[in-house]
Coordinates of C-alpha atoms in Angstrom, one line a residue:
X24 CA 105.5 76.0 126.8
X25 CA 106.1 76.5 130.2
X26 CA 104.4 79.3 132.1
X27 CA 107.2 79.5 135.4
X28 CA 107.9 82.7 136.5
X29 CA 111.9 83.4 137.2
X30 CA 113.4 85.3 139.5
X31 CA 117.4 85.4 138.9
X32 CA 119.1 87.0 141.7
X33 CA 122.8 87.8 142.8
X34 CA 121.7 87.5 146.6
X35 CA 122.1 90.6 148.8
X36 CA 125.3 91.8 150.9
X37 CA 126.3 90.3 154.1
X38 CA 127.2 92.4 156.9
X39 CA 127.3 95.5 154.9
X40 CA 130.0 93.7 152.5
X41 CA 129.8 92.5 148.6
X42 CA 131.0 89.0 147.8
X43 CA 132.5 87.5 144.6
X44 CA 130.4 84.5 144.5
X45 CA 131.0 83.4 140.3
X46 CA 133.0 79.9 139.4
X47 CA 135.8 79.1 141.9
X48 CA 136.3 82.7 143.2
X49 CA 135.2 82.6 146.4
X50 CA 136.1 85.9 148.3
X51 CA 134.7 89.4 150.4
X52 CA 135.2 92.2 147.7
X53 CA 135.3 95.0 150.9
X54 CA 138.9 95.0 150.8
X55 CA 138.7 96.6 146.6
X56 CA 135.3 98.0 147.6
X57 CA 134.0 97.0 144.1
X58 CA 131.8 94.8 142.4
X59 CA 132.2 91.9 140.1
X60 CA 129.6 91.2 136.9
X61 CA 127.8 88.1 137.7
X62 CA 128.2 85.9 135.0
X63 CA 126.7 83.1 135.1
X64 CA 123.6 84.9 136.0
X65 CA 124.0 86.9 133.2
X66 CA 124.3 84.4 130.9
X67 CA 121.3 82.4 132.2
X68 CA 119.2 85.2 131.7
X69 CA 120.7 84.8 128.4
X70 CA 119.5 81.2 127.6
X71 CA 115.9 81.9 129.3
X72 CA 115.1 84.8 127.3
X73 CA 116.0 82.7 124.1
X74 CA 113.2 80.3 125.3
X75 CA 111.6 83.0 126.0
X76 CA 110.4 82.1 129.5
X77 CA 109.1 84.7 131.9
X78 CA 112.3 86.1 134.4
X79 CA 113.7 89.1 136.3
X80 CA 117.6 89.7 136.8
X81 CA 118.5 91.4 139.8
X82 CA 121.6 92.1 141.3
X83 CA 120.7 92.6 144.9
X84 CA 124.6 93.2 145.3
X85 CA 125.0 95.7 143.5
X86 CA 122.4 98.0 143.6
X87 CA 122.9 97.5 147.6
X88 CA 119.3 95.9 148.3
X89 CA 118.0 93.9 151.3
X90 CA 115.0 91.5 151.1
X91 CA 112.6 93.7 152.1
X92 CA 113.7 96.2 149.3
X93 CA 113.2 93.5 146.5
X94 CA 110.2 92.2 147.7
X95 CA 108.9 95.5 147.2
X96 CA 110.4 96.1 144.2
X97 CA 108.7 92.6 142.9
X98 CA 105.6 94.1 144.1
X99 CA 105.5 97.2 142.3
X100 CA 106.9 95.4 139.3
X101 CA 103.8 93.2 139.6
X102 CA 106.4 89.8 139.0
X103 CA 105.7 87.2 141.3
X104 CA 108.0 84.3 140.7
X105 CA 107.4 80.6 141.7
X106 CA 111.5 79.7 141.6
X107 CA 114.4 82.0 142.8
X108 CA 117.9 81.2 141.6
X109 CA 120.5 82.3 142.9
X110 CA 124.9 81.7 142.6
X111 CA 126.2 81.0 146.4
X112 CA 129.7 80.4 148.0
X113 CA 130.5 77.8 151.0
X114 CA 130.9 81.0 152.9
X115 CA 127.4 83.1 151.8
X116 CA 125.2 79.8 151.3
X117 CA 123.8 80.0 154.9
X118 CA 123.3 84.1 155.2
X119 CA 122.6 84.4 150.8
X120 CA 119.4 81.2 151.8
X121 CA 118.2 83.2 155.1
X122 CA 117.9 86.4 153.1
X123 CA 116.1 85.1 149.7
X124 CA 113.9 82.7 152.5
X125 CA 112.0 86.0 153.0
X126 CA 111.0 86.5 149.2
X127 CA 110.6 82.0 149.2
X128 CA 108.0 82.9 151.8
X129 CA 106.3 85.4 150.3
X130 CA 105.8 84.4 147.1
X131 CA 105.6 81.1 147.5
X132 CA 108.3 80.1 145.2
X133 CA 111.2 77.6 144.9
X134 CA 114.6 78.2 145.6
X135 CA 117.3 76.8 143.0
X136 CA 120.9 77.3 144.2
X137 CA 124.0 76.6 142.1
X138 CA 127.6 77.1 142.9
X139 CA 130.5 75.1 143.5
X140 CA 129.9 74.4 147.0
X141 CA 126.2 72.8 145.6
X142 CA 128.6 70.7 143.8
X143 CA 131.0 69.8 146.5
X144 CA 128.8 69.0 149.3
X145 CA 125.2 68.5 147.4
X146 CA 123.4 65.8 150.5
X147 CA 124.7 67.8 153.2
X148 CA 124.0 71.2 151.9
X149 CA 120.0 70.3 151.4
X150 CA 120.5 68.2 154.8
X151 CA 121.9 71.8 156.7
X152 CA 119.7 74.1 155.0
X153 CA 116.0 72.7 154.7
X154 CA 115.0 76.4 152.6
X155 CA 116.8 75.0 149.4
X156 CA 114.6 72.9 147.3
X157 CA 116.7 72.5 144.4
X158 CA 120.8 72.2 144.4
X159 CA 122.9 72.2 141.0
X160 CA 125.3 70.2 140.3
X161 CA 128.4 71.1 137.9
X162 CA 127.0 73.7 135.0
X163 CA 123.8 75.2 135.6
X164 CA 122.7 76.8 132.1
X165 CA 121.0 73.5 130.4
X166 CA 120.2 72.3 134.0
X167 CA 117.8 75.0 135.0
X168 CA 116.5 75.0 131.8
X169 CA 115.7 71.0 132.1
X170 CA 114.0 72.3 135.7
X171 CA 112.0 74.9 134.2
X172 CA 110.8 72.8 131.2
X173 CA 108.9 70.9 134.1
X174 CA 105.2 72.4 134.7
X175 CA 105.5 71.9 138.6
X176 CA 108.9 72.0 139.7
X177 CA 108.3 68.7 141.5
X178 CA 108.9 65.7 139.6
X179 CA 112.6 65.8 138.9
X180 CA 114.1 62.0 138.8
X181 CA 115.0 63.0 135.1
X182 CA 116.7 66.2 135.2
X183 CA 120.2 65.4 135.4
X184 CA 123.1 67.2 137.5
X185 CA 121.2 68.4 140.7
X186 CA 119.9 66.9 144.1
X187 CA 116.8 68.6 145.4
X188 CA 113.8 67.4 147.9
X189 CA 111.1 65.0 147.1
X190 CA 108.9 65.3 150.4
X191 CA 111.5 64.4 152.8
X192 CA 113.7 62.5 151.1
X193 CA 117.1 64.3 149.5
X194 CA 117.5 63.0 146.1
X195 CA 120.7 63.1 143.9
X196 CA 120.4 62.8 140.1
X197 CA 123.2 61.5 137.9
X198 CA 125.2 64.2 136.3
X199 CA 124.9 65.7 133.2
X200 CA 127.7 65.9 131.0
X201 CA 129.5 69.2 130.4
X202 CA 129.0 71.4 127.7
X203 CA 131.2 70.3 124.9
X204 CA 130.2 73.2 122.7
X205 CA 130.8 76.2 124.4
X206 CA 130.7 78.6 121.2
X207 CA 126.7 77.3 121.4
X208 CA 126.2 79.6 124.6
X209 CA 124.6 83.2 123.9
X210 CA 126.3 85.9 125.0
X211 CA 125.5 87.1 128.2
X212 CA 122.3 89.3 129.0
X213 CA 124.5 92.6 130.5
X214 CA 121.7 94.9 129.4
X215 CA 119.6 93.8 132.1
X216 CA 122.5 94.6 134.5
X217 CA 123.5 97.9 136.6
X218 CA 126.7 98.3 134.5
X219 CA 128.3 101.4 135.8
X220 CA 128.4 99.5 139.2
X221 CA 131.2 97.4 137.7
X222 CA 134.6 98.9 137.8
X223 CA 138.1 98.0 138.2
X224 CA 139.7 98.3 141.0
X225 CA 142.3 101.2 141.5
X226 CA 141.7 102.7 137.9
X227 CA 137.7 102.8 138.1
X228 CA 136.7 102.0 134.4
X229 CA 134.1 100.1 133.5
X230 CA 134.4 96.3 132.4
X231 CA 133.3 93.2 131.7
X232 CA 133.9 89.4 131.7
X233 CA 134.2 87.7 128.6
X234 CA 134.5 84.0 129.0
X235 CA 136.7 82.1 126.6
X236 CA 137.2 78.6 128.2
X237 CA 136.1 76.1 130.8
X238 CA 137.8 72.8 132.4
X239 CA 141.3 72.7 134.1
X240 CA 143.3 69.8 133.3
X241 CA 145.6 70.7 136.5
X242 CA 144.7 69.1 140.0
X243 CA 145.6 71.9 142.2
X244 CA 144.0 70.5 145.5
X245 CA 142.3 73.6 147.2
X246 CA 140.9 74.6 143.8
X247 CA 137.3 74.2 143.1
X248 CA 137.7 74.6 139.1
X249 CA 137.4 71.1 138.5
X250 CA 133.9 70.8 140.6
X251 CA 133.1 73.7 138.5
X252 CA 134.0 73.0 135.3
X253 CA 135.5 69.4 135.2
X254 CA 139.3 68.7 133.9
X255 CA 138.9 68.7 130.2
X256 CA 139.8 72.0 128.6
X257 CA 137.0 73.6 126.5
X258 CA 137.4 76.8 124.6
X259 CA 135.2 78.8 122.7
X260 CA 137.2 79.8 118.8
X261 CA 139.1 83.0 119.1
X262 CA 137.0 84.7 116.3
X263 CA 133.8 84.0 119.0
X264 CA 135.3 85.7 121.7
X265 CA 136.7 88.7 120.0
X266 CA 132.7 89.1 118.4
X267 CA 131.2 88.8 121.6
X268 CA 134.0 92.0 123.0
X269 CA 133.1 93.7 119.3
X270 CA 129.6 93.6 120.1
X271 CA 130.1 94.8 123.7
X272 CA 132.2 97.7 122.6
X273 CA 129.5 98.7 120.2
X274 CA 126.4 98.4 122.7
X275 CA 127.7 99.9 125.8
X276 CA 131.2 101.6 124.9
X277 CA 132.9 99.2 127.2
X278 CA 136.6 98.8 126.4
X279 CA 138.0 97.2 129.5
X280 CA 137.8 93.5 129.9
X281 CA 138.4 90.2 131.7
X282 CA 138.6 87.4 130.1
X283 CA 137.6 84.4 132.2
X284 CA 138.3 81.1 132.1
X285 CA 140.2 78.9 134.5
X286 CA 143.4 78.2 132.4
X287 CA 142.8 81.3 129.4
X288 CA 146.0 80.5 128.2
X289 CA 146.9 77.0 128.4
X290 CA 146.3 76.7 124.8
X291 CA 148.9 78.5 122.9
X292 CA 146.8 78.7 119.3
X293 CA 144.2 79.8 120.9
X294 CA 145.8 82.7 122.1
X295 CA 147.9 83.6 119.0
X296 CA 144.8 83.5 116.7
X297 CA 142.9 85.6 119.5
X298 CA 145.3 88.7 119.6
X299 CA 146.0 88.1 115.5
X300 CA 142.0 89.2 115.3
X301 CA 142.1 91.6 117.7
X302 CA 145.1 93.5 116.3
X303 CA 143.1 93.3 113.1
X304 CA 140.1 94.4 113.8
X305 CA 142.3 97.2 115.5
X306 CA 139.7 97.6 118.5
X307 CA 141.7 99.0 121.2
X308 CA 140.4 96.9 124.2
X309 CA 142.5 96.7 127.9
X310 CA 142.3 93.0 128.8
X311 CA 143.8 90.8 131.8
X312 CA 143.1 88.0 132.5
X313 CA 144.6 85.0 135.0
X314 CA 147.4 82.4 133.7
X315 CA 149.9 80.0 134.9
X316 CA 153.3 80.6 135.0
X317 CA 154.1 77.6 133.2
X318 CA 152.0 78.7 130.1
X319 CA 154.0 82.0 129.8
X320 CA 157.8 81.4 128.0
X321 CA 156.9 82.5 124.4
X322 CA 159.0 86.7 124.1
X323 CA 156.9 86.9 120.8
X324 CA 153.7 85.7 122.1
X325 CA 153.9 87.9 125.3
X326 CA 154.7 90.9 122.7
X327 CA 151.4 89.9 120.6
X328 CA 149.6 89.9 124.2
X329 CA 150.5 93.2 125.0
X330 CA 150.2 94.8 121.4
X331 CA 146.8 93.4 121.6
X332 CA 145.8 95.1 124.5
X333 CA 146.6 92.5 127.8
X334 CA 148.0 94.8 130.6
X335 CA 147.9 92.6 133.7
X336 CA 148.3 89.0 134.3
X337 CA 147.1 87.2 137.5
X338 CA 149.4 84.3 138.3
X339 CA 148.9 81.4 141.0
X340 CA 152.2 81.5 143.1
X341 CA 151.1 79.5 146.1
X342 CA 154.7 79.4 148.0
X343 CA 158.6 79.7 147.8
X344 CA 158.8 75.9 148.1
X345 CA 158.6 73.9 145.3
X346 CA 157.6 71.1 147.5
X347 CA 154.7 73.0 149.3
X348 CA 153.6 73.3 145.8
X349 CA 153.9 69.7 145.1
X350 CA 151.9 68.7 148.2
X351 CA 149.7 71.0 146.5
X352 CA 149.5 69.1 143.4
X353 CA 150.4 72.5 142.1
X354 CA 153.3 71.0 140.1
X355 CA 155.1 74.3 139.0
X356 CA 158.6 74.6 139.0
X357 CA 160.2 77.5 140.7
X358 CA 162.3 78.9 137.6
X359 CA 159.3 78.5 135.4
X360 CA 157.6 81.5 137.8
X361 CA 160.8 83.5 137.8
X362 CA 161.2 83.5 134.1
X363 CA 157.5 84.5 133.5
X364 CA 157.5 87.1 135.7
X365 CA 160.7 88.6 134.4
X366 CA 159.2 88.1 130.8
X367 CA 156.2 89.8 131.7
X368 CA 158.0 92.7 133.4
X369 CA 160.2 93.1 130.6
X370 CA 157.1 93.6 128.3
X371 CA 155.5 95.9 130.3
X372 CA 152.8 93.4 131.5
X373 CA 151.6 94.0 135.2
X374 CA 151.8 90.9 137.2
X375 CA 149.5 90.0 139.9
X376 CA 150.7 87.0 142.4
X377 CA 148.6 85.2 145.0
X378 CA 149.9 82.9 147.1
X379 CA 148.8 80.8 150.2
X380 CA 150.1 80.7 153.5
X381 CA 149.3 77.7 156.4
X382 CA 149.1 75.0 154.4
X383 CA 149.7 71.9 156.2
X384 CA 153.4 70.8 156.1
X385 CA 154.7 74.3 156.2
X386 CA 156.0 75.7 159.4
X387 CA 156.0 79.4 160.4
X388 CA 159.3 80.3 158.6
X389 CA 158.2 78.9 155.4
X390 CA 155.7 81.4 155.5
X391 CA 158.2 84.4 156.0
X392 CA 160.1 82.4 153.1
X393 CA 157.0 82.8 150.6
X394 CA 157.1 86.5 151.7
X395 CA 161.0 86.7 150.9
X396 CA 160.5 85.3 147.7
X397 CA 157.4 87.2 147.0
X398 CA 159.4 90.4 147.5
X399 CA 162.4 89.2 145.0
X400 CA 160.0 88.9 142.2
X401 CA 159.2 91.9 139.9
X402 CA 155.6 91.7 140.8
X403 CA 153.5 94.3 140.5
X404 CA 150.8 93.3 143.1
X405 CA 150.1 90.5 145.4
X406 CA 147.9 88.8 147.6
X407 CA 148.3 86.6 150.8
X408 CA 145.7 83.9 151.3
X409 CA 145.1 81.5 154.3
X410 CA 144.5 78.1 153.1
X411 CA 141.1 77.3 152.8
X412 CA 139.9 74.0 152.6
X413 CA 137.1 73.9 150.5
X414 CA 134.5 71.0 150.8
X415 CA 134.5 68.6 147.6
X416 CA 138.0 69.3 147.4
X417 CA 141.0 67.3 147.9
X418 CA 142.4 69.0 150.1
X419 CA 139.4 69.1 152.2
X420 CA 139.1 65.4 152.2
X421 CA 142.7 65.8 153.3
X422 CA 142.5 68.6 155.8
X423 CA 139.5 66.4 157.6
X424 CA 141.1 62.6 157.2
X425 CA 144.2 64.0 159.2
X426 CA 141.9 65.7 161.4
X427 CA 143.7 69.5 160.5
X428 CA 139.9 71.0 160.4
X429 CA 139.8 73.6 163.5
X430 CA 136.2 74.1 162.8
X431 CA 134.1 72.7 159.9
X432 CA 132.0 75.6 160.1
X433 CA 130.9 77.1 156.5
X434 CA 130.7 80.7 157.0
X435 CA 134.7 80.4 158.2
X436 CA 135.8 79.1 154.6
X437 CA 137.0 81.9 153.2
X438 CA 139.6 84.2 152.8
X439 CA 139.6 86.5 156.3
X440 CA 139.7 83.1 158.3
X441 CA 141.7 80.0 158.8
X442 CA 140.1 77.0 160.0
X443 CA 143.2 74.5 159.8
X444 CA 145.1 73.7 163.0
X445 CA 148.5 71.4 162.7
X446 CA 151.7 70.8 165.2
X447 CA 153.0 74.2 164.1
X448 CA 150.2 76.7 162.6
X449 CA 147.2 78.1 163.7
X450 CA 145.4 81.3 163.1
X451 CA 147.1 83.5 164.9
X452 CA 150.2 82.8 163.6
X453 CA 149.2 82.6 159.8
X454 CA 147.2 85.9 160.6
X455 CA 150.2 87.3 161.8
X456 CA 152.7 86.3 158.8
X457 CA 149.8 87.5 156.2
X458 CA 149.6 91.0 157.9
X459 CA 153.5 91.0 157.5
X460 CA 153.4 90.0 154.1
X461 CA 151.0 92.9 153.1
X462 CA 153.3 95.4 155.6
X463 CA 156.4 94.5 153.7
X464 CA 155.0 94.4 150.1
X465 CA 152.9 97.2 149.5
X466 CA 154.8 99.7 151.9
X467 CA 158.0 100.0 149.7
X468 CA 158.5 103.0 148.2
X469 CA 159.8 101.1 145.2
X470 CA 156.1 99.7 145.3
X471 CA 154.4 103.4 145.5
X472 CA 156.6 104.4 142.6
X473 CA 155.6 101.9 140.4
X474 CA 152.2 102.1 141.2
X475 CA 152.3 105.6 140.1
X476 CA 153.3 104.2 136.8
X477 CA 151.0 101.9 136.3
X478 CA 148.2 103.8 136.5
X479 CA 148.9 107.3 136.4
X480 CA 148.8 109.9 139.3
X481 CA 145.3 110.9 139.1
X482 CA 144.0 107.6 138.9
X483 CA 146.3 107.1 142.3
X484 CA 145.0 109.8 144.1
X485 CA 141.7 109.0 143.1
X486 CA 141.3 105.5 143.3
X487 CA 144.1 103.8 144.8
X488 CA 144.5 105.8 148.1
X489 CA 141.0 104.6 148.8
X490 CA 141.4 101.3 148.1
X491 CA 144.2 101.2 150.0
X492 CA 143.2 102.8 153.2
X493 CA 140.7 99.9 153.0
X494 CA 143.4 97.3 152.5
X495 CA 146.0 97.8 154.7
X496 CA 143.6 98.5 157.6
X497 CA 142.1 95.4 156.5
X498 CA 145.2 93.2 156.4
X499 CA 147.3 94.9 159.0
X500 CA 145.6 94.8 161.9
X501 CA 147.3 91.8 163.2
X502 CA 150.2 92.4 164.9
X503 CA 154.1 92.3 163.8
X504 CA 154.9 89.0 164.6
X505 CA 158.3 89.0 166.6
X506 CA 161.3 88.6 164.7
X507 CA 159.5 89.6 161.1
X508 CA 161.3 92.4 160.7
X509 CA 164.2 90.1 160.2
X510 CA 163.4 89.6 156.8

């Protein structure tokens, strides 16, 4: 038995600002003002306390910390851990390391980083940031426990799926398989966890994230679901995931949830036999989740979803042109989104689309296109992303071999920047047609008036209006480009 001492931590805020830094959602969280569960965290504490090594959960997030607060917080707790691990974006990595290199310092310890930028850009990220020791590669829950099973942290030729330091020399391992077994994970460790900082958006319930799959077998190129979780589509069995919502309900009266995975409902048994058990075991949960639009044609399978308790939808749009999306390697056929987002309206699903604007190729009317096409959709929400090109992607390989990288900085790879340059884009213009496409979507009155529906006038006065003030202030301060109002 080991005797490390672990320190698992959801790193600070930047800036005053949360971040969403779990599986291949990469984004700032001030424009909702809430906070996501950290998952994988969760679950890790999960898996350590099963082998019942010696750890501390902290989301520094959350509970709105700085360094300086959890190092005293360690100190009265009397815990003085020898590794830190923590989940980090391509944006955060550089600001999340500087902050948890004060409690490195301090206590001496390690510091273990996984993510999918760690898997994306393993050499360089050790090479740019000398205060990470240890990078994960792929899946981290066996992998740290491989690290900790090792009495001094140091010699780690064996441990497969990371690259970490061995004096000066940056080391990468060969990677460890994926989890084939998924139903073999414990359920996550949410009693350690600040629950009532996790609410939804708009409505302000409580939730929490139940995952139910891993792998994508889709090659969308500016995803980062495949360095995540690989291509091949695992599940856990329905009758596993509606336990682990059973038991959530039970232990913390939670009733709202998310169920997470990077294609939930790709496989169509899966989610027949899930909302079968659910409508049995007659458990009244709220559930979205995120989908594509190809996966979505069945009118009795969307009326099981709905019975069951699914009331919104997240669906992966990208652009009005079919071809944009096939540059993508989106492959996703125009009608197929219209049909699913009629089905789902005439259920009574909300629908939520996102959809990306500057990607190479498109010129500045394809991007007032998207929005057109955005607005003739019965969507319920939407959101307007720049194109990001993030590294171990395809489309950064792309973005960098035709030389469309503006700046290759890290801290610029996210959503409120755009870092590609071509013959007919740049950031002020893709700026400018976002802002237009948040003006014209969610200042309809037909959009008001639904809202209202949705999610009942209280909970708009009381949640949405602040939200919103944050959103459009956030997403509108660009100017009108000329000729927008055109559309």
């Amino acid at each position: 038995m080991n005797s490390h001492t672990v320190l698992l931590i959801n790193p600070p805020r930047i800036n005053g600002f949360s971040w969403t830094r779990e599986g291949r959602c990469q984004e700032k969280e001030d424009i909702l003002g809430t906070v996501k569960p950290p998952l994988s965290l969760a679950l890790i504490a999960a898996l350590l306390r099963k082998n019942k090594i010696q750890f501390k959960l902290l989301d520094a997030t959350a509970l709105d910390l700085e360094s300086e607060e959890v190092c005293k917080w360690l100190a009265e707790s009397k815990f003085h851990p020898d590794a830190i691990i923590y989940c980090t974006t391509t944006a955060t990595i550089v600001a999340d390391t500087e902050a948890l290199s004060i409690l490195k310092k301090k206590f001496c310890a390690k510091l273990i980083a996984f993510g999918a930028h760690l898997s994306g850009a393993p050499s360089e990220t050790l090479e740019k940031i000398p205060d990470i020791d240890i990078g994960i590669m792929g899946e981290p829950e066996y992998t740290i426990l491989d690290i900790l099973n090792k009495d001094n942290l140091e010699n780690l030729d064996k441990v497969e799926g990371i690259v970490w330091r061995n004096g000066k020399e940056i080391k990468i391992t060969k990677n460890r398989p994926w989890i084939e077994d998924l139903n073999m994970l414990p359920q996550p460790a949410w009693d350690l966890l600040p629950l009532e900082k996790y609410t939804l958006p708009f409505i302000n319930k409580k939730y929490l994230i139940v995952e139910t799959s891993r792998g994508c077998p889709f090659a969308c190129d500016f995803c980062v679901a495949s360095i995540n979780h690989g291509v091949k589509f695992r599940e856990k069995r329905p009758e596993t995931v509606v336990d682990e919502i059973e038991d959530l309900i039970k232990k913390f009266n939670i009733k709202n949830f998310n169920l997470f995975g990077d294609t939930v409902t790709l496989n169509k048994k899966f989610v027949e036999k899930f909302c079968d058990v659910l409508i049995k075991r007659s458990l009244n949960i709220r559930w979205l989740t995120n989908t594509r639009a190809d996966t979505i044609y069945d009118l009795d399978l969307v009326k099981k979803m709905k019975k069951s308790g699914c009331w919104m939808l997240s669906i992966g749009i990208e652009s009005y042109n079919e071809k944009t999306r096939n540059d993508m390697q989106k492959k996703l056929e125009t009608d197929k989104i219209t049909q699913a987002i009629r089905l789902l309206r005439e259920i009574g699903i909300i629908t939520f689309g996102f959809f990306i604007y500057g990607y190479p190729g498109e010129t500045e009317q394809d991007m007032y296109k998207t929005t057109r096409f955005a607005l003739s959709l019965p969507l319920d929400y939407a959101n307007f992303y720049p194109a990001v090109p993030y590294p171990g992607t395809a489309f950064y390989t792309k973005s960098m071999n035709n030389g469309y990288m503006d700046s290759n900085s890290w801290d610029k790879m996210e959503y409120s920047s755009y870092i590609i340059k071509t013959k007919d884009l740049n950031e002020t213009i893709v700026k400018k047609a976002i802002s237009h496409a948040y003006r014209s979507f969610y200042l309809r009155p037909q959009f008001i008036f639904r809202h209202i529906k949705n999610i009942g006038l209280k909970n708009f006065f009381t949640g949405f209006v602040k939200y919103s003030l944050k959103f459009l202030s956030k997403n509108l301060k660009y100017a009108m480009p000329k000729g927008a109002r055109r559309l």
